[in-house]
XYZ file of C-alpha atoms in Angstrom:
705
model
C 72.917 -3.367 37.071
C 72.690 -1.001 39.729
C 76.480 0.926 40.206
C 77.151 1.727 43.798
C 78.899 3.763 45.315
C 78.006 4.150 48.856
C 75.704 1.882 51.096
C 74.261 3.081 53.885
C 71.934 0.391 56.379
C 68.227 -0.112 53.404
C 69.750 3.393 51.281
C 71.556 2.999 48.504
C 73.659 5.622 46.391
C 74.476 4.997 42.830
C 78.107 5.400 41.197
C 76.219 7.601 38.904
C 74.308 9.495 40.984
C 77.402 10.520 43.242
C 79.666 11.092 40.500
C 76.939 13.958 39.046
C 76.231 15.127 42.804
C 79.779 15.661 42.792
C 80.243 17.211 39.531
C 77.292 19.410 40.520
C 78.604 20.817 43.307
C 82.379 21.150 41.903
C 81.332 22.678 38.429
C 79.636 26.023 41.473
C 82.423 26.019 43.328
C 84.546 26.615 40.665
C 83.223 29.167 38.940
C 84.481 31.694 40.447
C 87.655 31.507 39.235
C 86.486 30.539 35.430
C 86.978 26.783 35.178
C 84.090 25.439 36.667
C 83.983 23.060 33.838
C 87.170 21.540 34.329
C 86.192 21.068 37.885
C 82.469 19.151 36.667
C 84.966 17.079 33.958
C 87.388 15.831 37.012
C 84.236 15.087 39.280
C 82.737 13.409 37.228
C 85.265 10.878 36.841
C 86.760 10.758 40.033
C 85.321 7.459 41.043
C 84.738 5.798 38.287
C 87.694 2.638 39.707
C 83.764 1.699 41.458
C 82.257 0.070 38.693
C 84.885 -2.181 38.580
C 83.106 -5.834 39.630
C 85.874 -6.199 42.646
C 84.413 -2.593 44.447
C 80.591 -3.605 43.637
C 81.469 -6.755 45.865
C 83.421 -5.107 48.811
C 80.665 -2.267 48.597
C 78.173 -5.906 49.341
C 80.315 -7.213 52.283
C 83.422 -8.893 50.295
C 86.211 -8.193 52.799
C 88.295 -6.919 49.298
C 90.588 -4.601 49.207
C 90.143 -2.152 46.076
C 91.796 0.743 45.156
C 89.144 2.873 43.422
C 90.725 6.296 42.280
C 93.198 5.124 39.941
C 91.279 4.207 37.356
C 89.705 7.800 37.068
C 93.264 9.553 36.782
C 94.123 7.117 34.423
C 91.183 7.371 31.818
C 91.597 11.524 32.027
C 95.559 11.087 31.968
C 95.542 8.654 28.557
C 93.221 10.903 26.981
C 95.089 14.577 27.169
C 98.817 13.640 28.085
C 99.497 17.231 27.681
C 99.071 19.076 31.574
C 95.122 18.968 31.208
C 95.397 15.654 31.714
C 97.826 15.512 34.462
C 96.283 18.499 36.211
C 93.327 15.998 36.753
C 95.542 12.826 37.699
C 96.976 15.032 40.362
C 93.771 15.340 42.185
C 91.674 12.360 41.447
C 94.913 10.685 42.673
C 94.806 12.218 46.170
C 91.486 12.761 46.300
C 91.658 10.423 49.214
C 94.707 10.750 50.081
C 96.647 13.513 49.146
C 97.845 14.895 46.637
C 100.955 13.066 45.498
C 104.271 13.547 44.202
C 104.985 13.760 40.680
C 108.430 11.789 40.880
C 110.711 10.005 38.221
C 108.680 9.221 35.336
C 111.312 6.645 34.539
C 111.594 5.174 37.892
C 108.821 6.321 39.967
C 108.516 5.357 43.770
C 105.355 4.093 45.029
C 103.154 6.117 45.258
C 104.194 8.981 43.761
C 101.987 9.975 40.459
C 103.627 8.634 37.497
C 104.187 5.158 39.716
C 100.506 5.314 39.742
C 99.770 6.078 36.436
C 101.554 3.237 35.026
C 99.797 0.817 37.795
C 97.755 -1.726 36.790
C 93.375 -0.684 37.476
C 90.843 -3.586 36.992
C 88.522 -3.144 34.532
C 86.261 -0.311 34.945
C 85.190 0.047 31.952
C 81.126 -0.545 32.764
C 81.476 3.312 33.577
C 80.514 3.824 29.601
C 77.622 2.793 30.271
C 76.326 5.379 32.396
C 78.574 8.065 31.399
C 77.826 8.709 27.654
C 77.166 12.284 27.139
C 79.723 13.334 30.057
C 82.537 12.416 28.027
C 82.373 14.478 25.505
C 83.440 17.237 28.525
C 87.263 15.536 27.998
C 87.719 17.604 24.909
C 86.850 20.615 26.614
C 89.632 23.641 26.668
C 91.742 23.706 29.671
C 93.495 26.673 31.461
C 95.671 28.750 30.742
C 98.838 28.322 32.780
C 102.327 29.771 32.131
C 104.411 28.609 35.130
C 104.555 25.925 37.263
C 104.115 27.629 40.718
C 101.175 28.336 39.137
C 100.211 25.223 37.869
C 100.384 23.905 41.352
C 98.273 26.530 42.537
C 95.574 25.370 40.085
C 95.671 22.474 40.846
C 95.585 22.374 44.630
C 92.005 24.704 43.856
C 90.625 22.129 41.638
C 91.593 19.352 44.006
C 89.837 21.702 47.035
C 86.825 21.967 44.474
C 86.961 17.905 44.241
C 87.766 17.197 47.416
C 85.034 19.161 49.270
C 82.146 18.689 46.985
C 82.860 14.770 47.538
C 82.392 15.192 51.096
C 79.681 17.338 50.914
C 77.695 14.420 48.193
C 78.676 11.765 50.663
C 78.063 13.758 54.579
C 73.972 13.883 52.059
C 73.981 10.432 51.338
C 74.925 9.330 54.379
C 73.106 12.230 56.906
C 70.036 12.036 54.753
C 70.663 16.047 55.073
C 70.773 18.667 52.800
C 74.094 20.677 52.104
C 75.405 23.029 55.073
C 75.038 26.914 55.217
C 76.342 29.177 57.638
C 74.845 32.933 58.883
C 74.036 35.613 57.770
C 75.214 36.947 53.931
C 77.931 39.433 53.155
C 75.237 42.296 52.480
C 73.678 41.449 55.275
C 76.336 42.086 57.527
C 77.058 45.549 55.699
C 74.199 46.474 56.566
C 74.066 45.454 59.928
C 78.265 46.658 60.158
C 77.273 50.194 58.677
C 74.759 51.172 61.279
C 78.102 50.716 63.472
C 79.463 52.934 61.802
C 77.100 55.829 62.357
C 78.765 56.231 65.762
C 81.686 57.948 64.423
C 79.776 60.374 61.935
C 80.339 63.292 64.786
C 83.795 62.816 66.056
C 84.920 65.664 68.729
C 88.108 64.613 69.935
C 91.100 65.431 67.348
C 91.987 61.808 67.489
C 89.103 60.883 66.507
C 89.059 63.142 63.503
C 91.477 61.750 62.180
C 90.202 57.981 62.746
C 87.315 58.767 61.165
C 89.076 60.533 57.863
C 91.045 57.052 57.881
C 87.769 55.580 57.769
C 86.460 57.414 55.032
C 89.171 56.669 53.103
C 88.803 53.135 53.748
C 84.740 53.719 52.523
C 85.935 55.336 49.787
C 89.028 52.845 47.940
C 85.825 50.200 49.025
C 84.196 51.145 45.810
C 86.902 50.663 43.394
C 88.399 47.272 41.108
C 89.666 44.139 42.991
C 93.274 44.095 43.501
C 95.659 44.651 45.780
C 95.719 47.377 48.673
C 98.220 48.502 51.489
C 96.019 50.096 54.738
C 99.309 52.594 56.015
C 97.284 52.777 59.259
C 99.943 54.030 62.904
C 98.822 52.243 66.451
C 95.932 53.608 67.524
C 93.991 54.721 64.646
C 91.365 52.217 64.959
C 92.257 50.535 61.676
C 90.829 46.901 62.738
C 87.283 48.519 62.451
C 88.084 50.531 59.518
C 89.510 47.176 57.134
C 86.096 45.780 58.219
C 84.537 48.357 56.632
C 86.490 48.535 53.669
C 86.256 44.441 53.554
C 82.894 44.432 53.389
C 81.465 47.608 51.662
C 84.056 45.880 48.935
C 83.007 42.613 49.238
C 78.720 43.834 48.825
C 80.200 46.467 45.685
C 81.979 43.546 43.988
C 79.521 41.313 44.924
C 82.097 38.500 46.642
C 81.675 35.893 49.177
C 82.965 36.557 52.253
C 85.702 38.450 54.523
C 88.584 36.303 55.643
C 90.556 38.197 58.258
C 94.193 36.363 58.381
C 95.970 37.187 62.048
C 99.208 36.302 63.041
C 98.677 35.916 66.663
C 96.202 34.378 68.457
C 95.682 36.144 70.965
C 95.503 39.350 68.238
C 92.691 37.335 66.777
C 90.614 36.647 69.755
C 90.790 40.236 70.515
C 90.083 41.089 66.415
C 87.358 38.598 66.569
C 85.951 39.958 69.769
C 85.460 43.632 67.949
C 83.736 42.215 65.038
C 81.630 39.789 67.421
C 80.621 42.796 69.277
C 78.736 44.277 66.153
C 78.350 41.760 63.851
C 77.026 38.990 66.575
C 78.768 35.819 68.174
C 76.859 33.446 66.069
C 78.246 35.502 62.231
C 82.235 35.082 63.087
C 83.559 32.065 62.078
C 87.314 31.715 64.349
C 89.422 29.404 63.178
C 92.511 28.715 65.042
C 94.196 26.563 67.610
C 92.755 27.984 69.849
C 89.099 27.511 69.115
C 87.542 24.356 69.157
C 83.643 24.274 68.919
C 81.437 21.544 70.293
C 81.057 18.291 68.012
C 77.250 17.894 69.787
C 74.690 18.400 66.581
C 72.138 20.220 69.057
C 74.974 22.369 69.783
C 74.763 26.340 68.204
C 78.328 25.658 68.039
C 77.986 22.527 65.475
C 77.234 24.950 62.401
C 80.545 26.537 63.134
C 82.507 23.168 63.614
C 80.958 21.853 60.152
C 82.137 25.527 58.694
C 85.342 25.293 59.484
C 85.944 22.270 57.540
C 85.563 24.161 54.592
C 85.067 28.165 55.338
C 81.147 27.805 54.364
C 81.269 31.244 56.356
C 80.795 34.893 55.904
C 83.529 36.010 57.552
C 86.523 34.217 58.687
C 89.097 35.708 60.735
C 91.943 32.928 61.118
C 96.158 32.876 62.142
C 98.245 33.038 59.186
C 99.796 29.820 60.288
C 96.416 27.789 58.835
C 95.830 30.010 56.179
C 99.350 29.613 54.332
C 100.293 26.096 56.076
C 96.881 25.420 53.941
C 97.854 26.665 50.542
C 100.733 24.393 50.427
C 99.353 21.695 52.194
C 99.003 18.383 50.626
C 96.275 16.772 52.249
C 92.178 16.561 51.622
C 91.284 17.766 55.142
C 93.212 21.484 54.970
C 92.959 21.894 51.419
C 88.577 21.545 51.213
C 88.262 25.223 52.186
C 90.831 26.592 49.038
C 88.286 26.947 46.320
C 86.459 29.036 49.209
C 89.213 31.821 49.139
C 88.420 32.651 45.812
C 85.583 35.409 45.663
C 86.810 37.216 48.579
C 88.616 40.106 50.471
C 91.393 38.932 52.746
C 92.507 41.451 55.406
C 96.312 40.315 55.893
C 96.653 42.092 60.118
C 100.265 43.238 60.596
C 101.183 41.993 57.069
C 105.178 42.197 57.921
C 104.936 39.188 60.882
C 105.235 37.232 57.423
C 107.979 34.904 58.574
C 110.954 36.050 55.872
C 112.127 32.587 54.911
C 108.719 31.673 53.421
C 108.713 35.083 52.368
C 108.805 34.198 48.755
C 105.738 31.571 48.082
C 103.431 33.569 50.118
C 103.785 36.832 48.370
C 103.584 34.444 45.348
C 100.247 32.720 47.084
C 98.181 36.583 47.056
C 99.725 37.398 43.669
C 97.802 33.928 42.782
C 94.473 35.020 44.725
C 94.672 38.018 42.806
C 95.187 37.848 39.495
C 93.548 34.661 39.558
C 90.752 33.922 42.001
C 89.597 37.587 42.061
C 90.621 38.326 45.182
C 90.863 41.577 46.999
C 93.774 41.053 49.215
C 94.808 44.452 51.653
C 97.825 44.666 53.426
C 97.093 46.410 57.078
C 99.577 46.993 59.246
C 101.206 50.451 61.016
C 104.990 49.392 59.888
C 104.302 48.270 55.836
C 107.728 46.323 54.983
C 107.555 47.535 51.024
C 106.955 44.531 49.341
C 105.939 47.007 45.818
C 108.934 44.913 43.666
C 107.655 41.220 44.847
C 104.275 41.870 44.008
C 105.390 42.678 40.208
C 102.928 43.158 38.035
C 100.441 44.079 40.299
C 100.232 47.975 41.252
C 99.532 48.207 44.856
C 96.979 51.033 45.984
C 97.379 52.808 49.420
C 93.967 53.503 51.027
C 95.103 56.478 53.347
C 94.869 59.396 51.634
C 97.553 61.276 53.878
C 99.806 58.493 55.327
C 102.659 60.530 56.192
C 100.405 63.291 57.747
C 98.655 60.109 59.604
C 101.942 58.978 61.599
C 103.216 62.583 62.620
C 99.674 63.639 63.889
C 99.412 60.121 66.082
C 102.652 60.441 67.367
C 102.355 59.533 71.150
C 105.619 58.889 72.527
C 109.081 60.001 72.384
C 112.215 57.755 71.931
C 115.594 57.994 73.670
C 118.183 55.435 71.713
C 120.832 56.439 74.434
C 120.683 54.305 77.329
C 123.079 52.068 75.318
C 124.128 48.776 77.124
C 122.496 47.637 80.856
C 123.452 45.371 83.657
C 120.191 43.467 84.431
C 120.653 45.368 88.291
C 121.165 48.262 86.465
C 118.104 48.162 84.285
C 116.274 46.789 88.056
C 117.977 50.014 89.580
C 116.021 52.024 86.690
C 112.465 50.117 86.643
C 112.669 50.436 90.498
C 112.202 54.686 89.853
C 108.970 54.327 87.858
C 105.631 53.833 89.643
C 103.828 52.342 86.098
C 106.520 50.690 83.344
C 106.042 48.360 80.959
C 110.162 47.098 80.554
C 109.637 44.738 77.216
C 112.685 42.163 77.209
C 114.122 39.422 74.010
C 114.323 36.396 76.414
C 111.737 34.271 78.800
C 115.062 34.126 80.460
C 116.276 37.909 81.217
C 112.421 38.371 82.247
C 111.991 35.859 84.978
C 115.064 37.363 86.590
C 113.860 40.962 86.122
C 110.821 39.827 87.368
C 112.200 38.095 90.640
C 114.874 41.153 91.352
C 112.192 43.821 91.829
C 109.792 43.090 94.722
C 106.151 43.867 93.689
C 106.822 42.917 89.633
C 104.425 41.980 87.070
C 105.570 38.979 84.621
C 104.712 37.870 81.605
C 105.693 35.443 79.292
C 104.868 31.757 77.396
C 105.909 29.848 80.204
C 102.683 31.274 82.305
C 99.159 29.311 81.210
C 96.924 31.305 78.888
C 94.372 31.244 82.101
C 96.977 32.578 84.467
C 97.973 35.423 81.936
C 94.701 36.720 81.411
C 94.481 37.080 85.110
C 97.653 39.056 85.143
C 96.792 41.239 82.033
C 93.526 41.905 83.937
C 95.322 42.950 87.301
C 97.504 44.834 85.323
C 94.792 46.949 83.374
C 92.782 47.357 86.533
C 96.434 48.725 88.159
C 96.477 51.232 85.313
C 93.465 52.470 85.193
C 93.491 52.972 89.138
C 96.773 55.115 89.238
C 98.736 51.844 91.288
C 101.786 50.965 91.549
C 102.426 48.889 88.222
C 105.925 47.560 87.514
C 105.548 44.945 84.839
C 107.953 42.939 83.145
C 107.057 40.872 79.749
C 108.475 39.051 76.717
C 107.421 40.020 73.567
C 104.133 38.668 73.656
C 102.671 41.723 75.167
C 104.005 43.643 71.709
C 100.522 41.191 69.387
C 97.890 43.795 69.695
C 97.272 44.057 73.741
C 95.157 46.383 75.417
C 97.751 48.486 77.538
C 98.832 51.903 77.975
C 101.996 52.987 80.010
C 103.074 56.148 80.692
C 107.223 54.695 79.759
C 108.331 52.043 78.029
C 111.749 50.659 78.001
C 112.241 48.005 74.945
C 115.081 45.681 74.519
C 116.852 46.551 71.225
C 115.380 44.724 68.426
C 114.164 44.878 64.945
C 112.182 48.264 64.459
C 108.498 47.120 63.889
C 109.136 45.209 67.476
C 110.362 48.295 68.778
C 107.686 50.402 67.128
C 104.889 47.845 68.390
C 106.187 48.166 72.405
C 105.619 52.229 71.961
C 101.858 50.623 70.879
C 101.881 49.837 74.609
C 102.757 53.659 75.579
C 100.473 56.397 75.905
C 97.981 54.740 74.064
C 95.293 57.002 74.575
C 96.980 59.896 74.685
C 96.570 60.541 78.400
C 99.041 62.991 78.886
C 101.379 65.482 76.689
C 104.306 63.615 74.117
C 106.606 65.357 75.887
C 105.504 63.430 78.965
C 105.457 59.941 77.153
C 108.531 58.193 76.374
C 110.367 54.765 74.450
C 113.948 54.007 76.424
C 115.714 51.506 73.901
C 118.077 50.110 75.690
C 121.007 46.566 75.598
C 121.409 44.168 77.958
C 124.332 42.272 78.929
C 123.809 38.868 78.025
C 123.896 37.387 74.280
C 120.352 36.405 74.426
C 120.059 38.401 70.976
C 121.877 35.829 69.081
C 118.804 34.741 67.139
C 117.270 38.372 66.132
C 120.791 39.684 65.162
C 119.968 40.566 61.667
C 117.134 42.128 63.005
C 119.132 44.463 64.971
C 121.194 45.330 62.665
C 118.826 46.325 60.342
C 117.327 48.122 62.827
C 120.726 49.874 63.798
C 120.962 51.011 60.216
C 117.771 52.627 60.069
C 118.225 54.390 63.253
C 122.104 56.312 62.356
C 120.187 56.825 58.738
C 117.005 58.730 60.231
C 115.936 60.913 62.872
C 112.831 59.807 63.871
C 113.170 55.799 63.687
C 109.548 55.201 63.639
C 108.717 57.313 60.468
C 107.852 55.721 57.817
C 111.297 55.893 56.298
C 112.797 54.681 59.019
C 110.746 51.787 58.764
C 111.083 51.311 54.682
C 115.107 51.395 55.236
C 114.691 49.174 58.239
C 112.920 46.347 55.754
C 114.959 46.769 52.810
C 118.093 46.796 54.915
C 117.036 43.575 56.328
C 115.566 41.729 53.687
C 119.527 42.682 52.038
C 121.144 40.993 55.162
C 118.668 37.961 55.380
C 119.928 37.769 51.336
C 117.191 36.803 48.333
C 117.543 32.721 48.342
C 116.505 33.008 52.438
C 113.510 34.468 51.563
C 112.277 30.940 50.262
C 114.941 28.522 52.391
C 112.958 25.954 51.169
C 112.946 26.897 47.606
C 109.125 25.895 47.497
C 108.534 28.227 44.160
C 112.126 26.731 42.281
C 110.823 23.818 43.466
C 107.264 23.862 41.545
C 108.674 25.649 38.381
C 111.775 22.907 37.916
C 108.664 20.122 38.205
C 106.926 21.484 35.369
C 109.638 20.949 33.224
C 110.524 17.856 34.283
C 107.850 15.970 33.150
C 105.380 17.339 35.189
C 106.769 16.103 38.065
C 105.793 18.476 41.107
C 106.429 17.536 44.740
C 103.102 18.521 46.295
C 103.841 16.436 49.166
C 107.579 16.641 49.949
C 107.047 20.534 50.289
C 103.615 20.393 52.471
C 105.841 18.423 54.638
C 108.815 21.249 54.675
C 106.137 23.962 54.748
C 105.656 25.244 58.569
C 105.667 28.837 59.390
C 106.266 28.044 63.324
C 109.462 25.311 63.151
C 108.002 22.607 65.738
C 110.540 22.004 68.878
C 108.497 22.252 71.256
C 105.853 19.806 73.675
C 103.273 21.208 75.404
C 102.459 21.057 79.430
C 99.231 21.266 80.830
C 99.498 23.176 84.193
C 96.587 21.054 85.844
C 97.970 22.264 89.491
C 94.566 24.008 90.443
C 92.557 21.382 87.959
C 92.986 18.410 89.239
C 89.514 17.148 87.587
C 90.451 17.762 84.551
C 94.296 15.516 84.593
C 92.048 12.715 86.271
C 90.158 12.685 83.218
C 92.622 12.867 81.270
C 94.593 9.851 83.205
C 91.493 7.857 82.791
C 91.400 8.573 78.973
C 89.064 10.987 77.974
C 90.163 12.291 74.626
C 87.504 14.485 73.029
C 87.052 18.288 71.530
C 85.562 19.454 74.194
C 88.195 18.427 77.069
C 90.902 19.436 74.547
C 89.159 22.686 74.491
C 89.144 23.054 78.430
C 92.407 22.174 78.266
C 94.137 25.613 75.624
C 93.489 27.737 79.018
C 96.319 25.313 80.828
C 98.719 25.060 78.031
C 102.111 26.148 77.766
C 104.976 25.161 75.344
C 108.305 24.616 75.889
C 111.663 23.234 73.995
C 111.949 19.859 73.783
C 115.315 20.252 74.842
C 113.895 21.535 78.077
C 111.446 19.100 78.298
C 113.767 15.872 78.002
C 115.759 17.451 80.611
C 112.911 18.160 82.849
C 110.641 15.059 81.787
C 111.087 13.515 85.334
C 108.887 16.450 86.580
C 106.343 15.929 84.672
C 103.383 13.377 84.312
C 103.465 12.103 80.611
C 100.171 10.117 80.271
C 100.566 9.709 76.365
C 102.259 11.217 73.735
C 99.523 13.604 73.493
C 99.460 14.611 76.982
C 102.211 15.945 79.853
C 101.167 16.756 82.891
C 102.167 19.566 85.296
C 100.412 19.012 88.808
C 103.383 19.607 91.489
C 102.282 23.151 92.506
C 106.080 23.835 93.359
C 107.262 23.475 89.402
C 104.922 26.303 88.643
C 105.974 29.597 90.535
C 102.651 32.323 90.968
C 104.805 34.792 89.128
C 107.434 33.127 86.719
C 105.298 30.357 85.913
C 107.210 26.787 84.690
C 110.391 26.617 85.805
C 112.666 25.031 83.738
C 116.170 25.477 86.123
C 115.551 25.039 89.300
C 118.496 26.964 90.437
C 118.466 30.116 92.665
C 114.266 29.550 92.947
C 113.358 30.464 89.374
C 113.334 28.772 86.150
C 115.144 29.684 82.977
C 113.233 29.330 80.055
C 115.882 31.187 76.290
């Protein structure tokens, strides 16, 4: 008798073929972190429940419901009731529905692992007829792991190997195609990138000499052994190119599989990815973030990229911090598929100081695991290093830039003026009117909108404007700056996120020091004027709008009192140390993620995978997306007619604005509710051409705090 795993018209795949095919993939996926044999064991037994009579009846047309994933979990657990058996059981039990919580051993709830392990399963003993020699693999020794967090991380990695191998083997059967692969190898990409670097070999200007020195520091450090590095490079020093040069050369030297570039903001992702695409080709850069959707048409050149987003089967991935870290703490198969491909990679964390403080400890612990146990090299690249040395113990941190202090002095292009104090909105508006070209960055969308209305001809930028509108406004701003025409810009902090603009004067409302230094990066960016003629003014407003960043402001004030230069490395170090002191150690892991896993391993191996995944959100979602289709009535009609596809949501990203749910509830009668996924703004009067969505019609402009 042939026991079937899959059936497609006249084609059949036996359970044995599926198990051995999946095991082969899983073994190769786990080999880079030394767990190939163990992953092979888990994969070999993940579907042995399909040997039951009822599953065979089901695959041949019966409507019987069959749980085929508990059998393998129980078998490996019963065979080895120590940590090894539990690790295998978590992976197998969750390979369809997601990694479960462990639950109570004495009173487990339905769906938890302990309940699954006590569940009666149908006879699957027929597996013994086919998996004979393979049973000996159950005697293989398990990994050496010292903490609950390490256990949870290892389980997710083995789980990733299993679910990706399972999906690929199944996909191969149904499609009849060999497993996909994507684009050029790391050595080929380094060869192409290194040719581009010859452009920097004979710098002429002082700034380019400094940039080339940092680039050469990166190339020299790339020869070192894998580990943890910092790239402390001031704004304007060519950090994007230099960090990729390090990553590619280091990956070639250490025979690493890929480079993963992790960025906090989507605006920077697109900008950085654009730089890499220009050098290495669009086809060789996989962007994976919420602003990118690839075509699902199998004939499209984008289709391979769509497949590659499922498991990061690409040589260079540019992704968001949210996607990277939330995947590492997810329990869902679709999120976890890619995790094994993070192993044996170079990881560049751009603007590393932007990791949200309530999740700092679990994120750092994840980075430590990747460096210590999964053969990764991690680079924390930023102009404002947040002095995380103690949190990375026992890993030594290697600074790439040979002369960081000298570089900070050499790249200074602005003077900071902290004397303005507290300004009324009217006084601030008067000061801004005196400048021909000036950028003013405030902390709230409300103040930005008020200022933009008060100052005739002012240009407004905030997230109340849809991305296509913002992009057009930014292009207009750049044109005015280049032409020397009047340009008064009022913006929220979104312009600090790597937006390439160059103003002679910047006003920045008091905030965290990292934000103030990022704002200064928009002033005299190209050193077109002397430092004595470029100013960043720090001010306060009369509003109470700073409460959400009160701790950041307090830490900034501490650093400003203690140092003469708020942009110095000393000031930056003081700022981050004070900020973490104010917040307190416990608040750096607000959801107690690390402690929950460490405690769980001592409580009958009860690990809270599902519970942690539900609560781990770097950006707390309290918003509703509105699609502003005032000028796109045909797109609105397609949505009203029920069209829902990757392609249409890709188009919609250009028109998406997120507003707080409380504001949405107040104004829901002015939006067109199509369904839970889609709310539209199609009334021209509700979208102001200067300030975007009007969330409060008083005085003719919107208020959005």
